[in-house]
Tab-separated table of C-alpha atoms and ligand atoms in Angstrom:
chain	number	residue	atom	x	y	z
A	1	MET	CA	120.201	119.257	78.489
A	2	VAL	CA	121.094	117.578	82.019
A	3	LEU	CA	117.718	117.309	83.899
A	4	THR	CA	118.351	117.305	87.936
A	5	ALA	CA	116.498	114.514	89.820
A	6	GLN	CA	113.271	115.628	91.158
A	7	GLU	CA	113.274	115.718	95.196
A	8	PHE	CA	110.722	113.999	97.588
A	9	ASP	CA	110.996	113.629	101.288
A	10	VAL	CA	110.162	109.858	100.692
A	11	VAL	CA	110.362	107.959	97.267
A	12	ILE	CA	108.737	104.572	97.576
A	13	ILE	CA	109.601	101.974	95.166
A	14	GLY	CA	106.064	99.583	95.027
A	15	GLY	CA	102.494	100.621	95.384
A	16	GLY	CA	101.088	97.559	96.828
A	17	PRO	CA	99.923	97.664	100.605
A	18	ALA	CA	103.244	98.222	102.128
A	19	GLY	CA	103.891	101.256	99.672
A	20	TYR	CA	100.550	102.497	99.653
A	21	ALA	CA	99.856	102.446	103.020
A	22	ALA	CA	103.385	104.222	103.814
A	23	ALA	CA	102.065	107.041	100.989
A	24	LEU	CA	98.825	107.472	102.483
A	25	ARG	CA	100.100	107.937	105.852
A	26	GLY	CA	102.932	110.112	104.890
A	27	GLY	CA	101.007	112.196	102.629
A	28	LEU	CA	98.311	112.698	105.122
A	29	ALA	CA	101.302	114.098	107.753
A	30	GLY	CA	102.237	116.403	104.723
A	31	LEU	CA	105.498	114.864	103.655
A	32	ASN	CA	105.972	114.972	100.027
A	33	ILE	CA	105.872	111.664	98.451
A	34	ALA	CA	106.736	109.654	95.181
A	35	VAL	CA	105.552	106.168	94.465
A	36	VAL	CA	107.195	104.238	91.586
A	37	GLU	CA	105.167	101.514	90.417
A	38	LYS	CA	105.465	99.325	87.287
A	39	ASP	CA	101.947	98.083	86.807
A	40	LYS	CA	98.853	99.290	88.837
A	41	VAL	CA	98.762	100.696	92.657
A	42	GLY	CA	97.148	98.321	94.743
A	43	GLY	CA	99.503	95.564	94.165
A	44	THR	CA	99.107	91.809	94.422
A	45	CYS	CA	96.518	92.314	97.215
A	46	LEU	CA	94.197	94.365	95.304
A	47	HIS	CA	94.813	92.952	91.536
A	48	ARG	CA	95.978	89.280	92.044
A	49	GLY	CA	95.427	88.385	95.529
A	50	CYS	CA	93.301	89.157	98.692
A	51	ILE	CA	90.416	91.109	96.976
A	52	PRO	CA	90.101	88.812	93.845
A	53	ALA	CA	90.221	85.698	95.601
A	54	LYS	CA	87.914	86.725	98.381
A	55	GLU	CA	85.298	87.744	95.479
A	56	PHE	CA	85.776	84.425	94.215
A	57	LEU	CA	84.988	82.773	97.359
A	58	GLU	CA	82.056	84.578	98.181
A	59	THR	CA	80.911	83.648	94.568
A	60	ALA	CA	81.482	80.057	95.908
A	61	THR	CA	79.544	80.791	98.844
A	62	VAL	CA	76.645	81.933	97.386
A	63	TYR	CA	76.383	78.928	94.966
A	64	ARG	CA	76.885	77.007	98.263
A	65	THR	CA	74.013	78.569	99.853
A	66	VAL	CA	71.570	78.359	96.862
A	67	ILE	CA	72.180	74.580	96.771
A	68	GLY	CA	71.619	74.274	100.351
A	69	ALA	CA	68.479	76.359	100.333
A	70	GLU	CA	66.137	73.201	100.396
A	71	GLU	CA	67.050	72.707	104.086
A	72	PHE	CA	65.225	75.922	105.061
A	73	GLY	CA	62.278	75.252	102.881
A	74	ILE	CA	63.629	77.235	100.220
A	75	ILE	CA	63.092	75.422	96.894
A	76	ALA	CA	65.039	77.033	93.936
A	77	ASP	CA	65.891	75.751	90.365
A	78	PRO	CA	69.194	74.161	90.538
A	79	PRO	CA	71.548	76.968	90.137
A	80	VAL	CA	73.959	77.459	87.064
A	81	ILE	CA	77.087	79.170	86.974
A	82	GLU	CA	77.656	81.791	84.614
A	83	PHE	CA	81.223	82.047	85.059
A	84	ALA	CA	81.638	85.351	82.857
A	85	GLN	CA	79.553	87.297	84.995
A	86	SER	CA	81.029	85.780	88.047
A	87	GLN	CA	84.375	87.207	86.477
A	88	ALA	CA	82.700	90.665	85.805
A	89	ARG	CA	81.581	91.333	89.144
A	90	LYS	CA	85.004	90.492	90.653
A	91	GLN	CA	86.608	93.087	88.262
A	92	LYS	CA	83.861	95.501	89.318
A	93	VAL	CA	84.905	94.868	93.257
A	94	VAL	CA	88.524	95.287	92.214
A	95	ASP	CA	88.180	98.421	89.864
A	96	GLN	CA	86.312	100.109	92.301
A	97	LEU	CA	88.817	100.065	95.022
A	98	TRP	CA	91.407	100.942	92.585
A	99	THR	CA	89.768	104.121	91.615
A	100	GLY	CA	89.196	104.876	95.176
A	101	LEU	CA	93.045	104.263	96.156
A	102	GLN	CA	94.030	106.370	93.266
A	103	GLY	CA	91.634	109.137	94.188
A	104	LEU	CA	93.005	109.023	97.935
A	105	MET	CA	96.426	109.193	96.648
A	106	LYS	CA	95.919	112.068	94.771
A	107	LYS	CA	94.167	113.943	97.354
A	108	ARG	CA	97.088	113.116	99.801
A	109	LYS	CA	99.287	114.549	96.888
A	110	VAL	CA	101.162	111.334	96.593
A	111	THR	CA	102.763	111.754	92.924
A	112	THR	CA	103.082	108.383	91.141
A	113	PHE	CA	105.410	107.573	88.509
A	114	ASN	CA	104.583	104.365	86.173
A	115	GLY	CA	107.609	102.040	85.425
A	116	VAL	CA	110.159	100.024	87.088
A	117	GLY	CA	112.026	101.866	89.788
A	118	SER	CA	115.741	100.863	90.986
A	119	LEU	CA	117.764	102.356	94.043
A	120	GLY	CA	121.398	103.357	93.237
A	121	ALA	CA	123.795	105.588	95.733
A	122	GLY	CA	122.614	108.664	97.206
A	123	HIS	CA	118.848	107.674	97.746
A	124	LYS	CA	118.639	108.268	93.902
A	125	VAL	CA	115.766	106.029	92.292
A	126	THR	CA	115.730	106.000	88.352
A	127	VAL	CA	112.460	104.828	86.719
A	128	ASP	CA	113.253	103.030	83.548
A	129	ASP	CA	112.074	105.610	81.637
A	130	GLY	CA	114.974	107.512	82.852
A	131	THR	CA	113.404	109.854	85.342
A	132	GLU	CA	115.340	110.276	88.335
A	133	LEU	CA	114.205	111.269	92.069
A	134	VAL	CA	115.934	111.490	94.995
A	135	GLY	CA	114.508	110.774	98.832
A	136	LYS	CA	115.270	111.899	101.836
A	137	HIS	CA	114.436	108.582	102.719
A	138	VAL	CA	113.427	105.729	100.571
A	139	ILE	CA	111.245	102.839	101.177
A	140	LEU	CA	111.692	99.703	99.112
A	141	ALA	CA	108.254	97.614	98.853
A	142	SER	CA	108.380	96.066	95.506
A	143	GLY	CA	106.682	92.858	97.057
A	144	SER	CA	106.523	89.281	95.908
A	145	ILE	CA	105.327	86.711	93.303
A	146	PRO	CA	104.275	83.153	93.521
A	147	ARG	CA	106.939	80.503	93.634
A	148	THR	CA	107.225	77.906	91.398
A	149	ILE	CA	108.466	74.342	91.235
A	150	PRO	CA	110.671	72.382	88.833
A	151	GLY	CA	108.937	70.599	86.083
A	152	PHE	CA	105.831	72.707	86.455
A	153	GLU	CA	106.006	75.632	83.980
A	154	VAL	CA	103.296	77.794	84.190
A	155	ASP	CA	101.663	78.239	81.156
A	156	GLY	CA	98.420	80.109	82.416
A	157	ARG	CA	96.243	76.832	80.784
A	158	LEU	CA	97.315	73.455	82.296
A	159	VAL	CA	99.382	74.917	84.989
A	160	LEU	CA	98.463	77.832	87.006
A	161	THR	CA	99.784	80.229	89.917
A	162	SER	CA	97.129	82.528	91.584
A	163	ASP	CA	98.020	84.760	89.379
A	164	GLU	CA	96.313	82.909	86.488
A	165	VAL	CA	93.623	81.116	88.875
A	166	LEU	CA	92.085	84.497	89.643
A	167	ASP	CA	91.747	85.659	85.702
A	168	LEU	CA	90.376	82.084	84.506
A	169	GLU	CA	87.614	82.361	81.567
A	170	ARG	CA	86.117	78.826	82.670
A	171	LEU	CA	86.530	76.510	85.566
A	172	PRO	CA	88.111	73.476	84.981
A	173	ALA	CA	86.305	70.249	85.877
A	174	SER	CA	89.233	68.719	88.005
A	175	ALA	CA	92.192	70.037	89.424
A	176	VAL	CA	95.377	69.551	91.411
A	177	VAL	CA	96.495	72.017	93.894
A	178	ILE	CA	99.983	71.574	94.627
A	179	GLY	CA	100.446	73.003	98.510
A	180	GLY	CA	98.001	73.045	101.087
A	181	GLY	CA	98.917	76.386	102.657
A	182	ALA	CA	96.711	79.646	102.826
A	183	ILE	CA	96.142	79.891	99.218
A	184	GLY	CA	96.181	76.115	98.512
A	185	CYS	CA	93.233	75.762	100.838
A	186	GLU	CA	91.412	78.773	99.792
A	187	PHE	CA	91.576	77.620	96.161
A	188	ALA	CA	90.537	74.047	96.819
A	189	SER	CA	87.809	75.345	98.535
A	190	MET	CA	86.604	77.522	96.181
A	191	LEU	CA	86.928	75.421	93.305
A	192	SER	CA	85.286	72.527	94.922
A	193	ASP	CA	82.570	74.594	95.758
A	194	LEU	CA	82.130	75.503	92.394
A	195	GLY	CA	81.819	71.756	91.111
A	196	CYS	CA	85.483	71.092	89.927
A	197	LYS	CA	87.214	67.637	91.498
A	198	VAL	CA	89.849	68.829	93.822
A	199	THR	CA	93.100	66.885	94.853
A	200	VAL	CA	95.376	68.747	97.160
A	201	LEU	CA	98.910	67.663	97.462
A	202	GLU	CA	100.775	68.945	100.663
A	203	ALA	CA	104.516	67.821	100.976
A	204	LEU	CA	104.104	68.237	104.785
A	205	PRO	CA	101.994	65.971	107.155
A	206	LYS	CA	99.322	67.953	107.328
A	207	ILE	CA	97.687	70.892	105.392
A	208	LEU	CA	97.694	74.643	106.910
A	209	PRO	CA	100.908	73.818	108.485
A	210	GLY	CA	101.139	76.962	110.364
A	211	CYS	CA	97.625	76.481	112.020
A	212	ASP	CA	97.049	74.916	115.354
A	213	LYS	CA	96.533	71.222	114.627
A	214	ASP	CA	92.837	70.964	115.876
A	215	VAL	CA	91.939	74.022	113.609
A	216	ALA	CA	93.813	72.310	110.456
A	217	ASP	CA	92.011	69.009	111.368
A	218	VAL	CA	88.540	70.744	111.162
A	219	VAL	CA	89.446	71.805	107.876
A	220	ALA	CA	90.762	68.730	106.771
A	221	ARG	CA	87.541	66.983	107.620
A	222	SER	CA	85.332	69.275	106.176
A	223	PHE	CA	87.360	69.141	102.766
A	224	LYS	CA	87.109	65.289	102.874
A	225	LYS	CA	83.143	65.427	103.510
A	226	ARG	CA	82.946	67.971	100.747
A	227	GLY	CA	84.962	65.269	98.249
A	228	ILE	CA	88.080	67.099	98.394
A	229	GLU	CA	90.949	64.704	98.101
A	230	VAL	CA	93.923	65.683	100.520
A	231	ARG	CA	96.928	63.663	100.685
A	232	THR	CA	99.744	64.843	102.737
A	233	GLY	CA	103.224	64.067	103.261
A	234	VAL	CA	103.895	63.241	99.224
A	235	ALA	CA	106.274	64.386	97.018
A	236	VAL	CA	105.056	65.786	93.474
A	237	THR	CA	107.349	64.143	90.745
A	238	GLY	CA	106.160	66.043	87.433
A	239	HIS	CA	103.281	66.154	85.144
A	240	ALA	CA	102.714	64.767	81.567
A	241	PRO	CA	99.849	66.644	79.490
A	242	SER	CA	97.753	64.912	76.780
A	243	ASP	CA	98.212	64.979	73.221
A	244	ASP	CA	95.458	67.547	72.909
A	245	GLY	CA	96.703	69.215	75.625
A	246	SER	CA	93.172	69.569	77.478
A	247	SER	CA	94.293	67.876	80.557
A	248	THR	CA	97.717	66.430	82.302
A	249	THR	CA	98.410	63.697	84.524
A	250	VAL	CA	100.453	64.741	87.807
A	251	SER	CA	102.612	61.744	89.243
A	252	PHE	CA	103.358	61.869	93.090
A	253	GLY	CA	104.029	59.655	96.113
A	254	GLU	CA	105.209	56.084	95.244
A	255	GLY	CA	103.922	55.809	91.532
A	256	GLU	CA	100.604	57.028	91.964
A	257	SER	CA	98.907	59.761	89.537
A	258	VAL	CA	95.911	61.908	88.987
A	259	THR	CA	94.636	63.179	85.560
A	260	VAL	CA	93.135	66.675	85.955
A	261	GLU	CA	91.962	69.841	83.863
A	262	ALA	CA	94.474	72.302	85.837
A	263	VAL	CA	97.175	72.337	88.075
A	264	VAL	CA	97.585	75.298	90.713
A	265	VAL	CA	100.791	75.785	92.215
A	266	SER	CA	100.470	77.284	95.679
A	267	VAL	CA	103.834	76.606	96.905
A	268	GLY	CA	104.690	80.075	98.665
A	269	ARG	CA	105.716	83.258	97.502
A	270	ARG	CA	109.462	84.775	96.932
A	271	PRO	CA	110.216	88.494	97.072
A	272	CYS	CA	111.187	90.811	93.947
A	273	SER	CA	114.342	92.151	94.879
A	274	ALA	CA	116.180	90.970	91.674
A	275	ASN	CA	115.557	94.386	89.795
A	276	LEU	CA	115.872	96.753	92.848
A	277	GLY	CA	119.511	97.885	91.510
A	278	LEU	CA	120.861	98.297	94.852
A	279	ASP	CA	124.245	98.870	93.520
A	280	GLY	CA	126.252	101.315	95.673
A	281	THR	CA	123.890	101.035	98.692
A	282	ALA	CA	124.852	98.981	101.638
A	283	VAL	CA	121.371	97.553	101.215
A	284	GLU	CA	121.654	93.831	101.961
A	285	VAL	CA	119.894	90.724	100.442
A	286	ASP	CA	119.685	87.301	102.107
A	287	GLY	CA	120.361	83.945	100.040
A	288	ARG	CA	116.446	83.554	99.422
A	289	GLY	CA	115.871	87.253	97.988
A	290	PHE	CA	114.548	88.878	101.027
A	291	VAL	CA	116.084	92.663	101.604
A	292	VAL	CA	117.437	92.428	105.497
A	293	VAL	CA	115.937	94.811	107.684
A	294	ASP	CA	116.192	95.536	111.372
A	295	GLU	CA	112.540	95.855	113.617
A	296	TYR	CA	112.178	99.234	112.537
A	297	MET	CA	112.343	98.044	108.990
A	298	ARG	CA	115.625	99.560	108.320
A	299	THR	CA	117.962	98.417	105.911
A	300	ALA	CA	121.907	98.502	106.549
A	301	GLU	CA	121.907	101.713	104.200
A	302	PRO	CA	121.074	104.781	106.466
A	303	GLY	CA	117.372	106.255	105.561
A	304	VAL	CA	116.594	103.378	103.260
A	305	PHE	CA	114.065	101.013	104.878
A	306	ALA	CA	112.125	98.251	103.397
A	307	ALA	CA	108.464	96.503	104.169
A	308	GLY	CA	105.793	94.029	102.810
A	309	ASP	CA	106.505	90.880	100.947
A	310	LEU	CA	109.931	92.020	100.354
A	311	VAL	CA	111.037	91.383	103.279
A	312	ASP	CA	111.129	87.881	105.732
A	313	THR	CA	107.991	88.680	107.393
A	314	PRO	CA	104.212	87.166	107.116
A	315	ALA	CA	103.392	87.635	103.760
A	316	LEU	CA	100.066	89.508	104.865
A	317	ALA	CA	98.558	92.652	103.352
A	318	HIS	CA	97.897	94.044	107.096
A	319	VAL	CA	101.603	93.138	107.991
A	320	GLY	CA	102.412	95.431	105.198
A	321	PHE	CA	100.294	98.019	106.607
A	322	ALA	CA	101.633	97.928	110.040
A	323	GLU	CA	105.258	98.158	108.743
A	324	ALA	CA	104.592	100.993	106.616
A	325	VAL	CA	103.345	102.736	109.905
A	326	VAL	CA	106.747	101.471	111.751
A	327	VAL	CA	108.781	103.548	108.815
A	328	ILE	CA	106.469	106.712	108.439
A	329	ASP	CA	106.203	107.189	112.057
A	330	GLN	CA	109.817	107.084	112.227
A	331	ILE	CA	110.664	109.309	109.651
A	332	LEU	CA	108.071	111.691	111.554
A	333	GLY	CA	109.798	111.611	114.440
A	334	ASP	CA	106.689	110.083	116.523
A	335	LYS	CA	106.758	107.084	118.698
A	336	VAL	CA	107.622	103.501	116.953
A	337	ILE	CA	106.056	100.220	118.013
A	338	PRO	CA	107.839	97.452	116.182
A	339	VAL	CA	105.592	94.983	114.742
A	340	ASP	CA	105.432	91.955	117.319
A	341	TYR	CA	105.125	89.312	114.299
A	342	THR	CA	104.204	86.406	116.697
A	343	LYS	CA	100.897	88.058	117.271
A	344	VAL	CA	99.679	89.382	114.202
A	345	PRO	CA	96.251	88.042	113.089
A	346	TRP	CA	95.820	85.539	110.205
A	347	CYS	CA	92.584	84.962	108.111
A	348	ILE	CA	92.221	82.069	105.693
A	349	TYR	CA	88.940	82.494	103.756
A	350	CYS	CA	88.350	78.442	102.914
A	351	HIS	CA	85.080	76.863	104.034
A	352	PRO	CA	85.076	76.615	106.858
A	353	GLU	CA	87.091	79.792	107.423
A	354	VAL	CA	90.145	79.813	109.766
A	355	ALA	CA	91.288	82.884	112.127
A	356	PHE	CA	93.852	83.082	114.724
A	357	ALA	CA	96.364	85.209	116.503
A	358	GLY	CA	99.173	84.189	118.741
A	359	LEU	CA	100.570	80.937	119.639
A	360	SER	CA	99.157	77.567	118.568
A	361	GLU	CA	99.106	74.885	121.210
A	362	GLU	CA	102.326	73.232	119.512
A	363	ALA	CA	104.142	76.389	119.218
A	364	ALA	CA	103.309	77.501	122.821
A	365	ARG	CA	104.819	74.144	124.248
A	366	GLU	CA	107.763	74.461	121.783
A	367	ALA	CA	108.509	77.580	123.051
A	368	GLY	CA	108.548	76.059	126.579
A	369	PHE	CA	105.209	77.328	127.836
A	370	ASP	CA	102.825	74.977	130.145
A	371	VAL	CA	99.847	75.690	129.005
A	372	VAL	CA	96.312	75.222	129.553
A	373	THR	CA	93.744	75.042	126.769
A	374	LYS	CA	89.876	75.196	126.107
A	375	LYS	CA	87.945	74.488	123.214
A	376	ASP	CA	84.279	75.026	122.580
A	377	PRO	CA	82.604	73.906	119.250
A	378	PHE	CA	80.153	76.027	117.027
A	379	GLY	CA	77.876	72.892	117.052
A	380	GLY	CA	76.383	74.117	120.619
A	381	ASN	CA	76.210	77.757	119.441
A	382	GLY	CA	72.206	79.089	118.434
A	383	ARG	CA	73.639	81.221	115.822
A	384	ALA	CA	75.574	78.943	114.139
A	385	LEU	CA	72.762	76.409	113.887
A	386	ILE	CA	70.450	79.587	112.440
A	387	VAL	CA	72.722	80.122	109.826
A	388	GLY	CA	73.351	76.203	109.227
A	389	GLU	CA	77.355	76.237	109.921
A	390	PRO	CA	77.674	74.273	112.955
A	391	GLU	CA	80.882	72.780	111.909
A	392	GLY	CA	84.132	74.199	113.656
A	393	MET	CA	85.318	75.582	116.890
A	394	VAL	CA	87.011	78.329	118.983
A	395	LYS	CA	90.412	76.990	120.844
A	396	VAL	CA	92.095	79.426	123.463
A	397	ILE	CA	95.672	78.688	124.599
A	398	ALA	CA	96.575	80.162	127.950
A	399	GLU	CA	99.999	79.983	130.043
A	400	LYS	CA	99.476	77.652	133.059
A	401	LEU	CA	99.959	79.394	136.241
A	402	PRO	CA	101.819	77.416	138.996
A	403	ASP	CA	98.432	77.081	141.062
A	404	GLY	CA	97.232	75.104	137.608
A	405	LYS	CA	94.559	78.380	136.836
A	406	ALA	CA	95.144	79.649	133.277
A	407	GLY	CA	97.281	83.059	133.259
A	408	ARG	CA	97.877	85.016	130.228
A	409	ILE	CA	95.983	84.521	127.027
A	410	LEU	CA	98.674	83.357	124.394
A	411	GLY	CA	96.508	82.232	121.408
A	412	VAL	CA	93.112	82.346	120.040
A	413	HIS	CA	92.431	80.091	117.021
A	414	MET	CA	89.130	79.889	115.420
A	415	VAL	CA	87.920	77.845	112.549
A	416	GLY	CA	83.946	78.012	111.686
A	417	PRO	CA	81.510	80.384	110.348
A	418	TRP	CA	82.654	84.059	109.742
A	419	VAL	CA	85.460	83.775	112.039
A	420	THR	CA	87.607	86.188	109.934
A	421	GLU	CA	85.263	88.621	111.433
A	422	GLN	CA	85.200	87.282	114.792
A	423	LEU	CA	88.776	87.375	115.619
A	424	GLY	CA	88.939	90.919	116.785
A	425	GLN	CA	88.197	90.024	120.365
A	426	GLY	CA	90.776	87.515	120.051
A	427	TYR	CA	93.445	89.496	118.585
A	428	LEU	CA	92.940	92.218	121.137
A	429	ALA	CA	93.097	89.617	124.035
A	430	VAL	CA	96.392	88.271	122.876
A	431	ASN	CA	98.151	91.432	122.317
A	432	TRP	CA	96.940	92.745	125.723
A	433	GLU	CA	98.348	89.610	127.285
A	434	ALA	CA	94.934	89.621	129.179
A	435	THR	CA	93.743	86.789	131.371
A	436	PRO	CA	90.534	84.690	130.795
A	437	THR	CA	89.242	86.344	133.950
A	438	GLU	CA	89.724	89.625	132.748
A	439	VAL	CA	87.773	89.238	128.953
A	440	GLY	CA	85.433	86.555	130.561
A	441	GLN	CA	83.710	89.255	132.385
A	442	TYR	CA	82.411	90.958	129.230
A	443	ILE	CA	78.854	90.195	127.821
A	444	GLN	CA	78.484	88.819	124.540
A	445	PRO	CA	75.694	89.542	122.793
A	446	HIS	CA	73.157	86.862	122.246
A	447	PRO	CA	72.308	85.122	120.263
A	448	THR	CA	75.913	85.887	118.286
A	449	LEU	CA	78.824	83.493	116.841
A	450	SER	CA	80.948	85.264	119.273
A	451	GLU	CA	79.313	83.691	122.301
A	452	THR	CA	81.528	80.706	121.150
A	453	PHE	CA	84.765	82.876	122.284
A	454	GLY	CA	83.045	84.032	125.357
A	455	GLU	CA	82.518	80.521	126.388
A	456	THR	CA	85.696	79.268	125.607
A	457	VAL	CA	87.215	82.005	127.536
A	458	LEU	CA	84.981	81.440	130.496
A	459	ALA	CA	85.648	77.898	130.414
A	460	LEU	CA	89.399	78.689	131.182
A	461	THR	CA	88.168	80.485	134.486
A	462	GLY	CA	86.505	77.140	135.446
A	463	ARG	CA	83.188	79.287	135.130
A	464	GLY	CA	82.005	78.144	132.076
A	465	LEU	CA	77.838	78.124	131.353
A	466	HIS	CA	77.839	75.644	128.860
A	467	VAL	CA	81.486	74.593	128.709
A	468	GLY	CA	83.036	72.312	131.520
B	501	NAI	P1	102.430	78.824	102.034
B	501	NAI	O1	103.549	79.006	102.682
B	501	NAI	O2	101.291	79.044	103.208
B	501	NAI	O3	101.836	77.376	102.157
B	501	NAI	C1	102.810	76.556	100.880
B	501	NAI	C2	102.392	75.075	101.498
B	501	NAI	O4	102.956	74.579	100.029
B	501	NAI	C3	103.141	74.293	102.709
B	501	NAI	O5	102.241	73.922	102.936
B	501	NAI	C4	104.346	73.683	101.818
B	501	NAI	O6	104.302	72.720	102.708
B	501	NAI	C5	103.579	73.197	100.768
B	501	NAI	N1	104.741	72.768	99.790
B	501	NAI	C6	105.905	73.649	99.346
B	501	NAI	N2	106.436	72.846	98.276
B	501	NAI	C7	105.663	71.991	97.898
B	501	NAI	C8	105.626	70.749	97.083
B	501	NAI	N3	106.763	70.999	96.042
B	501	NAI	N4	105.090	70.025	97.016
B	501	NAI	C9	103.827	69.786	97.947
B	501	NAI	N5	103.745	70.923	98.758
B	501	NAI	C10	104.603	71.797	98.750
B	501	NAI	O7	102.057	79.651	100.655
B	501	NAI	P2	100.716	80.031	100.037
B	501	NAI	O8	99.491	79.253	100.485
B	501	NAI	O9	101.350	79.747	98.510
B	501	NAI	O10	100.676	81.471	100.288
B	501	NAI	C11	101.892	82.524	100.019
B	501	NAI	C12	101.797	83.306	101.323
B	501	NAI	O11	100.505	84.206	100.974
B	501	NAI	C13	101.572	82.922	102.880
B	501	NAI	O12	102.967	83.326	103.327
B	501	NAI	C14	100.494	83.860	103.309
B	501	NAI	O13	100.986	84.515	104.220
B	501	NAI	C15	99.717	84.457	102.043
B	501	NAI	N6	98.558	84.517	101.596
B	501	NAI	C16	97.794	84.611	102.885
B	501	NAI	C17	96.420	84.479	102.864
B	501	NAI	C18	95.463	84.804	104.078
B	501	NAI	O14	95.917	85.014	105.142
B	501	NAI	N7	94.461	84.566	103.817
B	501	NAI	C19	95.518	84.009	101.736
B	501	NAI	C20	96.746	83.756	100.627
B	501	NAI	C21	97.783	84.031	100.690
């Protein structure tokens, strides 16, 4: 018996943020959608990334808050970490979101196929159980996996990536984190807050290399104060496990070493394009494995798009969402605005938190802008003192006008309490290409942490109440 391929308006390979966002938006608009997912819908973000990582960072915050409660006159017994309970709570949050997502996909009449999908000629997607699907359009959204480095074979015990850290059954007493980017800083912060002795080894001259230097410096100083050892500009050369396998000695730099119970490798992620098939299609994959797309997420094969971590754009769930919208709106024939990657919001949930949108001071100068900048520390903010989090600041970068005054806002960079929740105004200002005068006229409620953003912008107009 010859089975004919099932036909859909859109077949999506990968049910992570880019894939499921495309499915939900397309389903809502009445498109008949199939998603092929080899594991669970929700992808890295929901099961091995953003959600479980931030849940653990919240556990770390709760522990830190209880330890610091005495300052507020609250005397509690020294807190004890029941890590199994923390794991269970994390899983409950993940599962609740997963259940919700599956329900939503059902409601939007999205058909999900479990398995590995590969694309061939004629928009045909074959699932590894033999099922054949044909889409009028196909979206490749198979995501990414952690990169590893030679000499650090991931064994899930001594050498871990983010995938394994989030499933630990007990916390290591000591750890080396290789790579001081977003994931490295989040894990270093979390592990340290939960009592682990952490050393960060970063190859570049500073941690958080994509961030404004002033912001990265605040994080580096905070880490140092909390006993996290940060070594920058060092090459990691290998590691030697102890005879009983309970620890390993990591060598780095000029003959230095540190012995720890766990090594967390967080040196970036690489795209999962190897099992996509693509024979008989014009889809191009570059030397690093990214599927090549234009600003409308179109591959070289007509009707085939790619989005999310599979393409060479910031590996952020919300960028995947935005790219999915670009694709579906195009399929629907709606007006499409490509994503402006220079202005997307970034949030890093280490302690202190980091959030930014737009150009850093260094990047703005490199791009040829003459700039004016202002910084306002949270140390002068009433709410920050109330919540006991005065560390950090807001920095705003604006284009310098010929008269020396501040023109369009190019970048908003924040580090400190709850800045990931405060970035919204900054993101809007940067994307609106607003000037400090335009933004500065708006009232910030008092007392709030967001007054610091308001003050920084006002300072750029020369009329700051507290900042000169
Ligand atoms: P990353 O690219 O942000 O940072 C990797 C760091 O490792 C860089 O600082 C790099 O210089 C360093 N590095 C590379 N090779 C090294 C070596 N051999 N020895 C020492 N250092 C080395 O990658 P990360 O942190 O793994 O995150 C991956 C992606 O996930 C990021 O691109 C980010 O977009 C995304 N992400 C975003 C988060 C957020 O926004 N909150 C949180 C977690 C991940």
